[in-house]
Protein backbone atom coordinates (compact mmCIF):
# COMPACT_ATOMS: atom_id res chain seq x y z
CA UNK A 1 0.00 0.00 0.00
CA UNK A 2 1.29 3.41 -0.90
CA UNK A 3 1.93 5.91 1.84
CA UNK A 4 -0.55 8.40 0.32
CA UNK A 5 -3.31 5.79 0.25
CA UNK A 6 -2.65 4.85 3.87
CA UNK A 7 -2.74 8.49 5.00
CA UNK A 8 -5.97 9.07 3.03
CA UNK A 9 -7.50 5.95 4.59
CA UNK A 10 -6.64 7.07 8.14
CA UNK A 11 -7.82 10.66 7.63
CA UNK A 12 -10.96 9.46 5.84
CA UNK A 13 -11.81 7.11 8.69
CA UNK A 14 -11.29 9.78 11.35
CA UNK A 15 -13.24 12.39 9.38
CA UNK A 16 -16.06 9.98 8.60
CA UNK A 17 -16.40 8.90 12.22
CA UNK A 18 -16.44 12.50 13.48
CA UNK A 19 -18.99 13.46 10.84
CA UNK A 20 -21.23 10.45 11.60
CA UNK A 21 -21.13 10.97 15.37
CA UNK A 22 -21.91 14.65 14.85
CA UNK A 23 -24.94 13.74 12.74
CA UNK A 24 -26.13 11.28 15.37
CA UNK A 25 -25.74 13.92 18.08
CA UNK A 26 -27.85 16.34 16.04
CA UNK A 27 -30.56 13.87 15.00
CA UNK A 28 -31.14 11.90 18.20
CA UNK A 29 -33.15 14.20 20.46
CA UNK A 30 -32.61 12.06 23.57
CA UNK A 31 -28.92 13.01 23.54
CA UNK A 32 -29.65 16.75 23.90
CA UNK A 33 -26.48 17.53 21.96
CA UNK A 34 -27.59 19.60 18.96
CA UNK A 35 -24.92 22.34 19.12
CA UNK A 36 -22.01 20.02 20.01
CA UNK A 37 -23.21 17.72 17.21
CA UNK A 38 -23.00 20.54 14.69
CA UNK A 39 -19.49 21.37 15.86
CA UNK A 40 -18.37 17.74 15.65
CA UNK A 41 -19.96 17.30 12.21
CA UNK A 42 -18.18 20.40 10.90
CA UNK A 43 -14.90 19.14 12.35
CA UNK A 44 -15.42 15.84 10.50
CA UNK A 45 -16.13 17.68 7.25
CA UNK A 46 -12.96 19.76 7.70
CA UNK A 47 -10.87 16.62 8.30
CA UNK A 48 -12.33 15.09 5.12
CA UNK A 49 -11.49 18.24 3.15
CA UNK A 50 -7.95 18.18 4.54
CA UNK A 51 -7.72 14.50 3.53
CA UNK A 52 -8.44 15.38 -0.09
CA UNK A 53 -5.87 18.17 -0.10
CA UNK A 54 -3.18 16.04 1.58
CA UNK A 55 -3.80 13.08 -0.75
CA UNK A 56 -3.57 15.27 -3.86
CA UNK A 57 -0.32 16.81 -2.55
CA UNK A 58 1.19 13.39 -1.79
CA UNK A 59 0.21 12.10 -5.26
CA UNK A 60 1.81 15.19 -6.87
CA UNK A 61 -1.46 16.11 -8.54
CA UNK A 62 -2.22 19.65 -9.62
CA UNK A 63 -4.61 21.63 -7.45
CA UNK A 64 -8.22 21.37 -8.52
CA UNK A 65 -9.50 24.22 -10.64
CA UNK A 66 -13.17 24.78 -9.96
CA UNK A 67 -15.09 24.83 -13.24
CA UNK A 68 -18.81 25.25 -13.70
CA UNK A 69 -19.21 21.50 -14.18
CA UNK A 70 -17.30 20.73 -10.97
CA UNK A 71 -19.34 23.21 -8.94
CA UNK A 72 -22.59 21.89 -10.45
CA UNK A 73 -21.68 18.27 -9.74
CA UNK A 74 -20.74 19.16 -6.16
CA UNK A 75 -23.99 21.03 -5.59
CA UNK A 76 -26.02 18.21 -7.13
CA UNK A 77 -24.27 15.70 -4.87
CA UNK A 78 -24.87 17.83 -1.78
CA UNK A 79 -28.55 18.38 -2.59
CA UNK A 80 -29.06 14.69 -3.39
CA UNK A 81 -27.39 13.56 -0.17
CA UNK A 82 -29.36 16.06 1.90
CA UNK A 83 -32.66 15.02 0.31
CA UNK A 84 -31.88 11.36 0.90
CA UNK A 85 -30.93 12.07 4.53
CA UNK A 86 -34.01 14.19 5.19
CA UNK A 87 -36.20 11.48 3.70
CA UNK A 88 -34.57 8.87 5.92
CA UNK A 89 -35.02 11.08 9.00
CA UNK A 90 -38.66 11.68 8.16
CA UNK A 91 -39.27 7.95 7.97
CA UNK A 92 -37.18 6.75 10.92
CA UNK A 93 -37.22 9.65 13.40
CA UNK A 94 -40.30 11.73 12.68
CA UNK A 95 -42.66 8.89 11.56
CA UNK A 96 -43.71 10.56 8.29
CA UNK A 97 -43.53 7.45 6.13
CA UNK A 98 -45.10 8.46 2.81
CA UNK A 99 -43.57 11.91 2.41
CA UNK A 100 -40.21 10.67 3.71
CA UNK A 101 -40.11 7.96 1.05
CA UNK A 102 -40.97 10.47 -1.68
CA UNK A 103 -38.27 12.92 -0.56
CA UNK A 104 -35.75 10.06 -0.24
CA UNK A 105 -36.55 8.94 -3.79
CA UNK A 106 -35.90 12.47 -5.05
CA UNK A 107 -32.52 12.32 -3.31
CA UNK A 108 -31.68 8.94 -4.83
CA UNK A 109 -32.69 10.24 -8.26
CA UNK A 110 -30.48 13.30 -7.85
CA UNK A 111 -27.54 11.11 -6.84
CA UNK A 112 -28.13 8.77 -9.78
CA UNK A 113 -28.14 11.81 -12.10
CA UNK A 114 -24.54 12.44 -11.03
CA UNK A 115 -23.30 9.44 -13.02
CA UNK A 116 -24.25 10.69 -16.50
CA UNK A 117 -23.49 14.26 -15.47
CA UNK A 118 -19.90 13.49 -14.51
CA UNK A 119 -19.08 10.59 -16.85
CA UNK A 120 -21.28 11.63 -19.75
CA UNK A 121 -23.33 9.43 -22.06
CA UNK A 122 -21.69 7.53 -24.91
mmCIF file with all atom_site columns, C-alpha atoms in Angstrom:
data_model
loop_
_atom_site.group_PDB
_atom_site.id
_atom_site.type_symbol
_atom_site.label_atom_id
_atom_site.label_alt_id
_atom_site.label_comp_id
_atom_site.label_asym_id
_atom_site.label_entity_id
_atom_site.label_seq_id
_atom_site.pdbx_PDB_ins_code
_atom_site.Cartn_x
_atom_site.Cartn_y
_atom_site.Cartn_z
_atom_site.occupancy
_atom_site.B_iso_or_equiv
_atom_site.pdbx_formal_charge
_atom_site.auth_seq_id
_atom_site.auth_comp_id
_atom_site.auth_asym_id
_atom_site.auth_atom_id
_atom_site.pdbx_PDB_model_num
ATOM 1   C CA . UNK A 1 1   ? 0.000   0.000  0.000   1.00 0.00 ? 1   UNK A CA 1
ATOM 2   C CA . UNK A 1 2   ? 1.288   3.412  -0.902  1.00 0.00 ? 2   UNK A CA 1
ATOM 3   C CA . UNK A 1 3   ? 1.935   5.914  1.839   1.00 0.00 ? 3   UNK A CA 1
ATOM 4   C CA . UNK A 1 4   ? -0.549  8.398  0.317   1.00 0.00 ? 4   UNK A CA 1
ATOM 5   C CA . UNK A 1 5   ? -3.306  5.785  0.247   1.00 0.00 ? 5   UNK A CA 1
ATOM 6   C CA . UNK A 1 6   ? -2.655  4.850  3.875   1.00 0.00 ? 6   UNK A CA 1
ATOM 7   C CA . UNK A 1 7   ? -2.743  8.495  4.999   1.00 0.00 ? 7   UNK A CA 1
ATOM 8   C CA . UNK A 1 8   ? -5.968  9.071  3.032   1.00 0.00 ? 8   UNK A CA 1
ATOM 9   C CA . UNK A 1 9   ? -7.499  5.953  4.590   1.00 0.00 ? 9   UNK A CA 1
ATOM 10  C CA . UNK A 1 10  ? -6.643  7.068  8.141   1.00 0.00 ? 10  UNK A CA 1
ATOM 11  C CA . UNK A 1 11  ? -7.823  10.660 7.634   1.00 0.00 ? 11  UNK A CA 1
ATOM 12  C CA . UNK A 1 12  ? -10.959 9.460  5.841   1.00 0.00 ? 12  UNK A CA 1
ATOM 13  C CA . UNK A 1 13  ? -11.813 7.107  8.693   1.00 0.00 ? 13  UNK A CA 1
ATOM 14  C CA . UNK A 1 14  ? -11.286 9.784  11.349  1.00 0.00 ? 14  UNK A CA 1
ATOM 15  C CA . UNK A 1 15  ? -13.237 12.387 9.380   1.00 0.00 ? 15  UNK A CA 1
ATOM 16  C CA . UNK A 1 16  ? -16.061 9.976  8.595   1.00 0.00 ? 16  UNK A CA 1
ATOM 17  C CA . UNK A 1 17  ? -16.405 8.904  12.222  1.00 0.00 ? 17  UNK A CA 1
ATOM 18  C CA . UNK A 1 18  ? -16.438 12.502 13.476  1.00 0.00 ? 18  UNK A CA 1
ATOM 19  C CA . UNK A 1 19  ? -18.991 13.455 10.838  1.00 0.00 ? 19  UNK A CA 1
ATOM 20  C CA . UNK A 1 20  ? -21.227 10.451 11.600  1.00 0.00 ? 20  UNK A CA 1
ATOM 21  C CA . UNK A 1 21  ? -21.130 10.965 15.372  1.00 0.00 ? 21  UNK A CA 1
ATOM 22  C CA . UNK A 1 22  ? -21.914 14.648 14.852  1.00 0.00 ? 22  UNK A CA 1
ATOM 23  C CA . UNK A 1 23  ? -24.941 13.743 12.743  1.00 0.00 ? 23  UNK A CA 1
ATOM 24  C CA . UNK A 1 24  ? -26.128 11.284 15.374  1.00 0.00 ? 24  UNK A CA 1
ATOM 25  C CA . UNK A 1 25  ? -25.743 13.919 18.082  1.00 0.00 ? 25  UNK A CA 1
ATOM 26  C CA . UNK A 1 26  ? -27.849 16.337 16.045  1.00 0.00 ? 26  UNK A CA 1
ATOM 27  C CA . UNK A 1 27  ? -30.556 13.875 14.997  1.00 0.00 ? 27  UNK A CA 1
ATOM 28  C CA . UNK A 1 28  ? -31.143 11.897 18.199  1.00 0.00 ? 28  UNK A CA 1
ATOM 29  C CA . UNK A 1 29  ? -33.154 14.199 20.455  1.00 0.00 ? 29  UNK A CA 1
ATOM 30  C CA . UNK A 1 30  ? -32.609 12.062 23.567  1.00 0.00 ? 30  UNK A CA 1
ATOM 31  C CA . UNK A 1 31  ? -28.924 13.014 23.535  1.00 0.00 ? 31  UNK A CA 1
ATOM 32  C CA . UNK A 1 32  ? -29.654 16.749 23.903  1.00 0.00 ? 32  UNK A CA 1
ATOM 33  C CA . UNK A 1 33  ? -26.479 17.527 21.959  1.00 0.00 ? 33  UNK A CA 1
ATOM 34  C CA . UNK A 1 34  ? -27.590 19.595 18.964  1.00 0.00 ? 34  UNK A CA 1
ATOM 35  C CA . UNK A 1 35  ? -24.922 22.343 19.124  1.00 0.00 ? 35  UNK A CA 1
ATOM 36  C CA . UNK A 1 36  ? -22.010 20.020 20.006  1.00 0.00 ? 36  UNK A CA 1
ATOM 37  C CA . UNK A 1 37  ? -23.206 17.722 17.215  1.00 0.00 ? 37  UNK A CA 1
ATOM 38  C CA . UNK A 1 38  ? -23.002 20.537 14.691  1.00 0.00 ? 38  UNK A CA 1
ATOM 39  C CA . UNK A 1 39  ? -19.490 21.374 15.863  1.00 0.00 ? 39  UNK A CA 1
ATOM 40  C CA . UNK A 1 40  ? -18.367 17.742 15.645  1.00 0.00 ? 40  UNK A CA 1
ATOM 41  C CA . UNK A 1 41  ? -19.960 17.304 12.215  1.00 0.00 ? 41  UNK A CA 1
ATOM 42  C CA . UNK A 1 42  ? -18.183 20.400 10.901  1.00 0.00 ? 42  UNK A CA 1
ATOM 43  C CA . UNK A 1 43  ? -14.896 19.136 12.350  1.00 0.00 ? 43  UNK A CA 1
ATOM 44  C CA . UNK A 1 44  ? -15.417 15.840 10.498  1.00 0.00 ? 44  UNK A CA 1
ATOM 45  C CA . UNK A 1 45  ? -16.130 17.684 7.253   1.00 0.00 ? 45  UNK A CA 1
ATOM 46  C CA . UNK A 1 46  ? -12.963 19.760 7.703   1.00 0.00 ? 46  UNK A CA 1
ATOM 47  C CA . UNK A 1 47  ? -10.871 16.623 8.301   1.00 0.00 ? 47  UNK A CA 1
ATOM 48  C CA . UNK A 1 48  ? -12.332 15.093 5.122   1.00 0.00 ? 48  UNK A CA 1
ATOM 49  C CA . UNK A 1 49  ? -11.487 18.238 3.150   1.00 0.00 ? 49  UNK A CA 1
ATOM 50  C CA . UNK A 1 50  ? -7.947  18.175 4.542   1.00 0.00 ? 50  UNK A CA 1
ATOM 51  C CA . UNK A 1 51  ? -7.716  14.502 3.533   1.00 0.00 ? 51  UNK A CA 1
ATOM 52  C CA . UNK A 1 52  ? -8.445  15.382 -0.088  1.00 0.00 ? 52  UNK A CA 1
ATOM 53  C CA . UNK A 1 53  ? -5.867  18.174 -0.099  1.00 0.00 ? 53  UNK A CA 1
ATOM 54  C CA . UNK A 1 54  ? -3.178  16.037 1.581   1.00 0.00 ? 54  UNK A CA 1
ATOM 55  C CA . UNK A 1 55  ? -3.802  13.081 -0.748  1.00 0.00 ? 55  UNK A CA 1
ATOM 56  C CA . UNK A 1 56  ? -3.566  15.271 -3.857  1.00 0.00 ? 56  UNK A CA 1
ATOM 57  C CA . UNK A 1 57  ? -0.324  16.812 -2.555  1.00 0.00 ? 57  UNK A CA 1
ATOM 58  C CA . UNK A 1 58  ? 1.192   13.391 -1.791  1.00 0.00 ? 58  UNK A CA 1
ATOM 59  C CA . UNK A 1 59  ? 0.211   12.103 -5.258  1.00 0.00 ? 59  UNK A CA 1
ATOM 60  C CA . UNK A 1 60  ? 1.808   15.185 -6.874  1.00 0.00 ? 60  UNK A CA 1
ATOM 61  C CA . UNK A 1 61  ? -1.463  16.111 -8.542  1.00 0.00 ? 61  UNK A CA 1
ATOM 62  C CA . UNK A 1 62  ? -2.222  19.645 -9.620  1.00 0.00 ? 62  UNK A CA 1
ATOM 63  C CA . UNK A 1 63  ? -4.614  21.625 -7.448  1.00 0.00 ? 63  UNK A CA 1
ATOM 64  C CA . UNK A 1 64  ? -8.224  21.367 -8.521  1.00 0.00 ? 64  UNK A CA 1
ATOM 65  C CA . UNK A 1 65  ? -9.495  24.224 -10.641 1.00 0.00 ? 65  UNK A CA 1
ATOM 66  C CA . UNK A 1 66  ? -13.172 24.782 -9.961  1.00 0.00 ? 66  UNK A CA 1
ATOM 67  C CA . UNK A 1 67  ? -15.086 24.831 -13.237 1.00 0.00 ? 67  UNK A CA 1
ATOM 68  C CA . UNK A 1 68  ? -18.814 25.246 -13.702 1.00 0.00 ? 68  UNK A CA 1
ATOM 69  C CA . UNK A 1 69  ? -19.215 21.497 -14.176 1.00 0.00 ? 69  UNK A CA 1
ATOM 70  C CA . UNK A 1 70  ? -17.301 20.728 -10.968 1.00 0.00 ? 70  UNK A CA 1
ATOM 71  C CA . UNK A 1 71  ? -19.343 23.209 -8.938  1.00 0.00 ? 71  UNK A CA 1
ATOM 72  C CA . UNK A 1 72  ? -22.585 21.893 -10.455 1.00 0.00 ? 72  UNK A CA 1
ATOM 73  C CA . UNK A 1 73  ? -21.681 18.271 -9.736  1.00 0.00 ? 73  UNK A CA 1
ATOM 74  C CA . UNK A 1 74  ? -20.739 19.165 -6.163  1.00 0.00 ? 74  UNK A CA 1
ATOM 75  C CA . UNK A 1 75  ? -23.987 21.031 -5.588  1.00 0.00 ? 75  UNK A CA 1
ATOM 76  C CA . UNK A 1 76  ? -26.019 18.214 -7.134  1.00 0.00 ? 76  UNK A CA 1
ATOM 77  C CA . UNK A 1 77  ? -24.271 15.698 -4.870  1.00 0.00 ? 77  UNK A CA 1
ATOM 78  C CA . UNK A 1 78  ? -24.870 17.826 -1.781  1.00 0.00 ? 78  UNK A CA 1
ATOM 79  C CA . UNK A 1 79  ? -28.545 18.383 -2.594  1.00 0.00 ? 79  UNK A CA 1
ATOM 80  C CA . UNK A 1 80  ? -29.057 14.690 -3.386  1.00 0.00 ? 80  UNK A CA 1
ATOM 81  C CA . UNK A 1 81  ? -27.388 13.560 -0.169  1.00 0.00 ? 81  UNK A CA 1
ATOM 82  C CA . UNK A 1 82  ? -29.365 16.056 1.902   1.00 0.00 ? 82  UNK A CA 1
ATOM 83  C CA . UNK A 1 83  ? -32.660 15.021 0.306   1.00 0.00 ? 83  UNK A CA 1
ATOM 84  C CA . UNK A 1 84  ? -31.881 11.360 0.902   1.00 0.00 ? 84  UNK A CA 1
ATOM 85  C CA . UNK A 1 85  ? -30.931 12.074 4.525   1.00 0.00 ? 85  UNK A CA 1
ATOM 86  C CA . UNK A 1 86  ? -34.010 14.195 5.187   1.00 0.00 ? 86  UNK A CA 1
ATOM 87  C CA . UNK A 1 87  ? -36.200 11.480 3.699   1.00 0.00 ? 87  UNK A CA 1
ATOM 88  C CA . UNK A 1 88  ? -34.575 8.869  5.925   1.00 0.00 ? 88  UNK A CA 1
ATOM 89  C CA . UNK A 1 89  ? -35.015 11.077 8.998   1.00 0.00 ? 89  UNK A CA 1
ATOM 90  C CA . UNK A 1 90  ? -38.656 11.683 8.162   1.00 0.00 ? 90  UNK A CA 1
ATOM 91  C CA . UNK A 1 91  ? -39.267 7.954  7.972   1.00 0.00 ? 91  UNK A CA 1
ATOM 92  C CA . UNK A 1 92  ? -37.178 6.754  10.918  1.00 0.00 ? 92  UNK A CA 1
ATOM 93  C CA . UNK A 1 93  ? -37.218 9.645  13.397  1.00 0.00 ? 93  UNK A CA 1
ATOM 94  C CA . UNK A 1 94  ? -40.305 11.729 12.678  1.00 0.00 ? 94  UNK A CA 1
ATOM 95  C CA . UNK A 1 95  ? -42.658 8.886  11.559  1.00 0.00 ? 95  UNK A CA 1
ATOM 96  C CA . UNK A 1 96  ? -43.710 10.559 8.289   1.00 0.00 ? 96  UNK A CA 1
ATOM 97  C CA . UNK A 1 97  ? -43.531 7.448  6.132   1.00 0.00 ? 97  UNK A CA 1
ATOM 98  C CA . UNK A 1 98  ? -45.102 8.460  2.812   1.00 0.00 ? 98  UNK A CA 1
ATOM 99  C CA . UNK A 1 99  ? -43.569 11.908 2.412   1.00 0.00 ? 99  UNK A CA 1
ATOM 100 C CA . UNK A 1 100 ? -40.205 10.669 3.706   1.00 0.00 ? 100 UNK A CA 1
ATOM 101 C CA . UNK A 1 101 ? -40.106 7.957  1.050   1.00 0.00 ? 101 UNK A CA 1
ATOM 102 C CA . UNK A 1 102 ? -40.970 10.474 -1.678  1.00 0.00 ? 102 UNK A CA 1
ATOM 103 C CA . UNK A 1 103 ? -38.267 12.916 -0.558  1.00 0.00 ? 103 UNK A CA 1
ATOM 104 C CA . UNK A 1 104 ? -35.749 10.062 -0.242  1.00 0.00 ? 104 UNK A CA 1
ATOM 105 C CA . UNK A 1 105 ? -36.549 8.936  -3.789  1.00 0.00 ? 105 UNK A CA 1
ATOM 106 C CA . UNK A 1 106 ? -35.903 12.469 -5.053  1.00 0.00 ? 106 UNK A CA 1
ATOM 107 C CA . UNK A 1 107 ? -32.518 12.324 -3.305  1.00 0.00 ? 107 UNK A CA 1
ATOM 108 C CA . UNK A 1 108 ? -31.682 8.941  -4.827  1.00 0.00 ? 108 UNK A CA 1
ATOM 109 C CA . UNK A 1 109 ? -32.695 10.239 -8.256  1.00 0.00 ? 109 UNK A CA 1
ATOM 110 C CA . UNK A 1 110 ? -30.480 13.302 -7.847  1.00 0.00 ? 110 UNK A CA 1
ATOM 111 C CA . UNK A 1 111 ? -27.536 11.112 -6.841  1.00 0.00 ? 111 UNK A CA 1
ATOM 112 C CA . UNK A 1 112 ? -28.131 8.774  -9.783  1.00 0.00 ? 112 UNK A CA 1
ATOM 113 C CA . UNK A 1 113 ? -28.135 11.810 -12.097 1.00 0.00 ? 113 UNK A CA 1
ATOM 114 C CA . UNK A 1 114 ? -24.543 12.439 -11.033 1.00 0.00 ? 114 UNK A CA 1
ATOM 115 C CA . UNK A 1 115 ? -23.296 9.438  -13.023 1.00 0.00 ? 115 UNK A CA 1
ATOM 116 C CA . UNK A 1 116 ? -24.247 10.687 -16.497 1.00 0.00 ? 116 UNK A CA 1
ATOM 117 C CA . UNK A 1 117 ? -23.494 14.263 -15.474 1.00 0.00 ? 117 UNK A CA 1
ATOM 118 C CA . UNK A 1 118 ? -19.905 13.491 -14.508 1.00 0.00 ? 118 UNK A CA 1
ATOM 119 C CA . UNK A 1 119 ? -19.083 10.593 -16.849 1.00 0.00 ? 119 UNK A CA 1
ATOM 120 C CA . UNK A 1 120 ? -21.283 11.627 -19.750 1.00 0.00 ? 120 UNK A CA 1
ATOM 121 C CA . UNK A 1 121 ? -23.331 9.430  -22.061 1.00 0.00 ? 121 UNK A CA 1
ATOM 122 C CA . UNK A 1 122 ? -21.688 7.533  -24.907 1.00 0.00 ? 122 UNK A CA 1
#
